[in-house]
Amino acid sequence: MGLRVASLFIFWLAFSYANEIRKGRTRNHGHYICSTWGNNHFKTFDGDMYQFPGVCEYNFASDCRESYKEFSVHIQRALNSNDHPEIQYILITIKDFTVYLTPKLAVVDGRIVKTPYYSSGLLIETNDIYTKVYAKLGLTLIWNQEDALMVELDSKFNNHTCGLCGDYNGIPIYNEFINGDASYNSITYGNLQKINKPNAKCEDPDETQAIPSCNGHVSIPSGELHLRGRVETSLCYGELVWEELLG
């Protein structure tokens, strides 16, 4: 299954990359991608890697300008029957659209839609393996319908985002884990991104149990990459899932 998923991702991303080049633009995935995967791993737009075990609803990545917010991506995290973290649903707002995604459904503005779905610069595609959302404003989202999620943003959102993915200012750590005179560990930072809902029943993880972040790189043969795999050699492991596929 892992190789099948990887092949599909490679095909789509290679096709997308070719389209971008034809438009005269190249893409630097290292600075455009935020992702989460596996055992609570996160990588911000600016390259910070950390672990956060929260199981509430969180702001994953949002446009946080005060004047006009173009998008937001919220995720509901939970533990499955095997106590492995997964994403139960994703709530996306794109200008005037509200998109609610589960592994089985795509709902736009309160209405269940068939995929592929296209309307006013918004495209949603689903199959048995992944869900993909493309917004013309400069957002691409890919979810494996389990624990792995990737968001790619246009550079026009530099220094305008907030959430688990950070502020996308090109400077690691600052404004995420160091903010003025204050410093945060990964769990404190993650808890700050929680969406407070009156009837939500979830507890914040213990901030004293944070694992040190990882900024290293591990070389893993491409044949060992499994988007839905459960083998993880270190905190750095899953970074190679997206980097290998994105080129």
CSV table of C-alpha atoms in Angstrom, one decimal:
chain,number,residue,atom,x,y,z
A,1,MET,CA,0.0,0.0,0.0
A,2,GLY,CA,2.8,2.4,0.9
A,3,LEU,CA,4.5,2.1,-2.5
A,4,ARG,CA,1.1,2.5,-4.3
A,5,VAL,CA,0.4,5.8,-2.4
A,6,ALA,CA,3.9,7.0,-3.1
A,7,SER,CA,3.5,6.3,-6.8
A,8,LEU,CA,0.3,8.3,-7.0
A,9,PHE,CA,1.8,11.3,-5.1
A,10,ILE,CA,4.9,11.3,-7.3
A,11,PHE,CA,2.8,11.2,-10.5
A,12,TRP,CA,0.6,14.1,-9.4
A,13,LEU,CA,3.4,16.2,-8.0
A,14,ALA,CA,5.6,15.7,-11.1
A,15,PHE,CA,2.6,16.8,-13.3
A,16,SER,CA,2.0,19.8,-11.1
A,17,TYR,CA,5.7,20.7,-11.2
A,18,ALA,CA,5.8,20.5,-15.0
A,19,ASN,CA,2.8,22.8,-15.2
A,20,GLU,CA,4.4,25.4,-12.9
A,21,ILE,CA,7.6,25.4,-15.1
A,22,ARG,CA,5.5,25.9,-18.2
A,23,LYS,CA,4.0,29.0,-16.5
A,24,GLY,CA,7.6,30.3,-16.0
A,25,ARG,CA,7.7,29.7,-12.2
A,26,THR,CA,9.8,27.3,-10.3
A,27,ARG,CA,8.9,26.0,-6.9
A,28,ASN,CA,11.0,25.7,-3.7
A,29,HIS,CA,9.2,23.1,-1.7
A,30,GLY,CA,11.4,23.5,1.3
A,31,HIS,CA,10.0,26.9,1.9
A,32,TYR,CA,6.4,26.4,0.8
A,33,ILE,CA,5.3,23.2,2.6
A,34,CYS,CA,3.9,22.5,6.1
A,35,SER,CA,3.1,19.0,7.1
A,36,THR,CA,2.1,16.6,9.8
A,37,TRP,CA,2.5,12.8,9.8
A,38,GLY,CA,3.0,9.7,11.9
A,39,ASN,CA,3.6,9.9,15.6
A,40,ASN,CA,2.6,13.5,16.2
A,41,HIS,CA,5.3,14.9,13.9
A,42,PHE,CA,5.0,18.5,12.5
A,43,LYS,CA,7.1,20.6,10.2
A,44,THR,CA,6.5,24.3,9.8
A,45,PHE,CA,6.7,26.4,6.7
A,46,ASP,CA,10.1,27.7,8.1
A,47,GLY,CA,11.5,24.2,8.6
A,48,ASP,CA,11.0,23.7,12.4
A,49,MET,CA,10.3,20.1,13.2
A,50,TYR,CA,8.6,19.2,16.5
A,51,GLN,CA,6.2,16.7,18.1
A,52,PHE,CA,2.8,17.7,19.5
A,53,PRO,CA,0.4,15.0,20.8
A,54,GLY,CA,-2.7,17.1,21.2
A,55,VAL,CA,-6.1,15.6,20.4
A,56,CYS,CA,-8.4,18.6,20.1
A,57,GLU,CA,-9.2,20.9,17.2
A,58,TYR,CA,-6.3,23.1,16.1
A,59,ASN,CA,-5.5,25.9,13.8
A,60,PHE,CA,-3.2,24.1,11.4
A,61,ALA,CA,-2.5,27.1,9.1
A,62,SER,CA,-4.4,30.3,8.6
A,63,ASP,CA,-4.1,33.7,7.0
A,64,CYS,CA,-3.8,35.9,10.1
A,65,ARG,CA,-3.8,39.4,8.7
A,66,GLU,CA,-6.1,41.7,10.6
A,67,SER,CA,-7.7,43.4,7.5
A,68,TYR,CA,-8.8,40.5,5.4
A,69,LYS,CA,-8.3,36.7,5.9
A,70,GLU,CA,-8.2,34.7,2.7
A,71,PHE,CA,-8.1,31.2,4.2
A,72,SER,CA,-7.9,29.0,7.3
A,73,VAL,CA,-7.3,25.3,7.8
A,74,HIS,CA,-8.4,23.6,11.1
A,75,ILE,CA,-7.8,20.0,12.0
A,76,GLN,CA,-9.5,17.7,14.5
A,77,ARG,CA,-7.0,15.2,15.9
A,78,ALA,CA,-7.8,12.0,17.8
A,79,LEU,CA,-6.4,8.6,18.6
A,80,ASN,CA,-7.7,5.6,16.6
A,81,SER,CA,-8.4,2.2,18.0
A,82,ASN,CA,-4.7,1.4,17.9
A,83,ASP,CA,-3.9,4.6,19.9
A,84,HIS,CA,-2.2,6.1,16.8
A,85,PRO,CA,-2.9,9.8,16.2
A,86,GLU,CA,-5.0,10.6,13.2
A,87,ILE,CA,-6.9,13.5,11.7
A,88,GLN,CA,-10.7,13.0,12.0
A,89,TYR,CA,-11.7,15.9,9.9
A,90,ILE,CA,-10.4,19.1,8.3
A,91,LEU,CA,-12.3,22.4,8.2
A,92,ILE,CA,-11.2,24.8,5.5
A,93,THR,CA,-12.4,28.3,4.8
A,94,ILE,CA,-11.4,29.9,1.5
A,95,LYS,CA,-12.8,33.4,1.2
A,96,ASP,CA,-16.5,32.8,1.1
A,97,PHE,CA,-16.4,29.0,1.0
A,98,THR,CA,-16.5,26.6,3.9
A,99,VAL,CA,-15.2,23.1,3.2
A,100,TYR,CA,-15.6,20.2,5.7
A,101,LEU,CA,-13.6,17.0,4.9
A,102,THR,CA,-13.7,13.5,6.4
A,103,PRO,CA,-12.2,10.4,5.0
A,104,LYS,CA,-15.6,9.6,3.4
A,105,LEU,CA,-17.2,13.0,2.8
A,106,ALA,CA,-16.6,16.4,1.2
A,107,VAL,CA,-19.1,19.0,2.3
A,108,VAL,CA,-19.1,22.5,0.8
A,109,ASP,CA,-21.2,25.2,2.5
A,110,GLY,CA,-23.2,22.6,4.4
A,111,ARG,CA,-24.0,20.5,1.3
A,112,ILE,CA,-22.4,17.1,0.6
A,113,VAL,CA,-20.8,17.2,-2.8
A,114,LYS,CA,-19.5,14.7,-5.3
A,115,THR,CA,-15.9,14.8,-6.3
A,116,PRO,CA,-14.2,16.0,-8.3
A,117,TYR,CA,-15.9,19.2,-7.3
A,118,TYR,CA,-15.1,22.6,-8.9
A,119,SER,CA,-16.5,26.0,-8.2
A,120,SER,CA,-15.0,29.5,-8.4
A,121,GLY,CA,-11.4,28.7,-8.2
A,122,LEU,CA,-11.8,25.7,-5.8
A,123,LEU,CA,-11.1,22.1,-6.8
A,124,ILE,CA,-11.7,19.1,-4.5
A,125,GLU,CA,-10.6,15.6,-5.6
A,126,THR,CA,-10.9,12.4,-3.6
A,127,ASN,CA,-10.3,8.7,-4.0
A,128,ASP,CA,-9.7,5.7,-1.7
A,129,ILE,CA,-6.2,6.9,-0.9
A,130,TYR,CA,-6.1,10.7,-0.6
A,131,THR,CA,-8.1,13.9,-0.6
A,132,LYS,CA,-6.7,16.9,-2.5
A,133,VAL,CA,-7.9,20.5,-2.3
A,134,TYR,CA,-6.6,23.2,-4.7
A,135,ALA,CA,-7.6,26.9,-4.3
A,136,LYS,CA,-6.7,29.4,-7.0
A,137,LEU,CA,-5.7,32.0,-4.3
A,138,GLY,CA,-2.5,29.9,-3.7
A,139,LEU,CA,-3.3,26.9,-1.5
A,140,THR,CA,-2.9,23.2,-2.1
A,141,LEU,CA,-3.8,20.6,0.5
A,142,ILE,CA,-3.2,16.9,0.4
A,143,TRP,CA,-4.4,14.5,3.1
A,144,ASN,CA,-4.0,10.7,3.2
A,145,GLN,CA,-7.3,10.4,5.1
A,146,GLU,CA,-5.4,9.2,8.1
A,147,ASP,CA,-2.4,10.9,9.9
A,148,ALA,CA,-0.5,12.7,7.1
A,149,LEU,CA,-1.4,16.2,5.9
A,150,MET,CA,0.4,18.6,3.7
A,151,VAL,CA,-0.4,22.3,2.9
A,152,GLU,CA,1.5,24.3,0.3
A,153,LEU,CA,1.1,28.0,0.1
A,154,ASP,CA,2.0,30.7,-2.4
A,155,SER,CA,4.8,33.1,-1.3
A,156,LYS,CA,2.3,36.0,-1.1
A,157,PHE,CA,1.4,34.6,2.3
A,158,ASN,CA,5.0,35.1,3.6
A,159,ASN,CA,4.9,36.4,7.2
A,160,HIS,CA,1.1,36.4,7.2
A,161,THR,CA,0.2,33.0,8.6
A,162,CYS,CA,-0.3,31.5,12.1
A,163,GLY,CA,-1.1,28.1,13.6
A,164,LEU,CA,0.8,24.9,14.0
A,165,CYS,CA,2.5,25.6,10.7
A,166,GLY,CA,4.0,28.9,12.0
A,167,ASP,CA,4.2,32.4,10.5
A,168,TYR,CA,6.0,31.5,7.2
A,169,ASN,CA,8.5,34.4,7.6
A,170,GLY,CA,11.5,32.3,6.5
A,171,ILE,CA,13.1,32.4,10.0
A,172,PRO,CA,13.0,29.2,12.0
A,173,ILE,CA,12.0,29.2,15.6
A,174,TYR,CA,11.3,33.0,16.0
A,175,ASN,CA,7.7,33.9,16.5
A,176,GLU,CA,6.9,30.2,17.1
A,177,PHE,CA,9.2,28.9,19.9
A,178,ILE,CA,10.8,32.3,20.7
A,179,ASN,CA,8.5,35.3,20.8
A,180,GLY,CA,10.1,38.5,22.3
A,181,ASP,CA,11.4,37.6,25.8
A,182,ALA,CA,9.2,34.5,25.9
A,183,SER,CA,10.1,31.0,24.8
A,184,TYR,CA,7.9,28.0,24.3
A,185,ASN,CA,8.4,24.3,24.1
A,186,SER,CA,6.6,22.3,21.4
A,187,ILE,CA,3.6,21.3,23.6
A,188,THR,CA,3.1,24.9,24.9
A,189,TYR,CA,3.2,26.2,21.3
A,190,GLY,CA,0.8,23.5,20.1
A,191,ASN,CA,-1.7,24.2,22.9
A,192,LEU,CA,-1.8,27.8,22.0
A,193,GLN,CA,-3.2,26.8,18.6
A,194,LYS,CA,-6.2,25.1,20.1
A,195,ILE,CA,-9.6,26.1,18.8
A,196,ASN,CA,-11.7,26.8,21.9
A,197,LYS,CA,-15.1,25.2,21.5
A,198,PRO,CA,-17.7,25.4,24.4
A,199,ASN,CA,-18.7,21.7,24.2
A,200,ALA,CA,-15.4,20.2,23.2
A,201,LYS,CA,-14.2,17.4,25.5
A,202,CYS,CA,-10.5,17.2,25.2
A,203,GLU,CA,-7.5,17.9,27.5
A,204,ASP,CA,-4.3,19.8,26.7
A,205,PRO,CA,-1.3,17.6,26.8
A,206,ASP,CA,1.2,18.0,29.6
A,207,GLU,CA,3.6,20.8,28.7
A,208,THR,CA,6.4,19.3,30.8
A,209,GLN,CA,6.5,16.2,28.5
A,210,ALA,CA,7.8,18.0,25.4
A,211,ILE,CA,10.4,16.3,23.2
A,212,PRO,CA,13.2,18.5,21.9
A,213,SER,CA,12.7,19.6,18.3
A,214,CYS,CA,14.8,18.2,15.5
A,215,ASN,CA,16.3,20.1,12.6
A,216,GLY,CA,18.5,17.4,11.3
A,217,HIS,CA,18.2,15.3,8.1
A,218,VAL,CA,18.1,11.6,7.8
A,219,SER,CA,18.8,9.8,4.5
A,220,ILE,CA,16.3,7.0,3.9
A,221,PRO,CA,16.1,4.9,0.7
A,222,SER,CA,13.1,5.8,-1.3
A,223,GLY,CA,11.9,2.2,-1.3
A,224,GLU,CA,11.4,2.5,2.5
A,225,LEU,CA,9.1,5.4,2.4
A,226,HIS,CA,5.5,4.6,3.4
A,227,LEU,CA,3.0,7.4,3.7
A,228,ARG,CA,0.8,5.1,5.8
A,229,GLY,CA,3.6,3.2,7.4
A,230,ARG,CA,4.1,3.0,11.1
A,231,VAL,CA,7.9,2.5,11.3
A,232,GLU,CA,9.7,5.6,12.4
A,233,THR,CA,13.4,5.7,13.0
A,234,SER,CA,13.5,9.1,14.7
A,235,LEU,CA,11.8,12.5,15.0
A,236,CYS,CA,13.4,13.4,11.6
A,237,TYR,CA,12.1,10.4,9.8
A,238,GLY,CA,8.9,11.6,8.2
A,239,GLU,CA,10.4,14.7,6.7
A,240,LEU,CA,11.8,12.6,3.9
A,241,VAL,CA,8.2,11.4,3.0
A,242,TRP,CA,7.3,14.8,1.6
A,243,GLU,CA,10.8,15.8,0.5
A,244,GLU,CA,11.3,12.7,-1.6
A,245,LEU,CA,7.9,13.0,-3.2
A,246,LEU,CA,8.2,16.7,-3.9
A,247,GLY,CA,11.6,16.6,-5.4
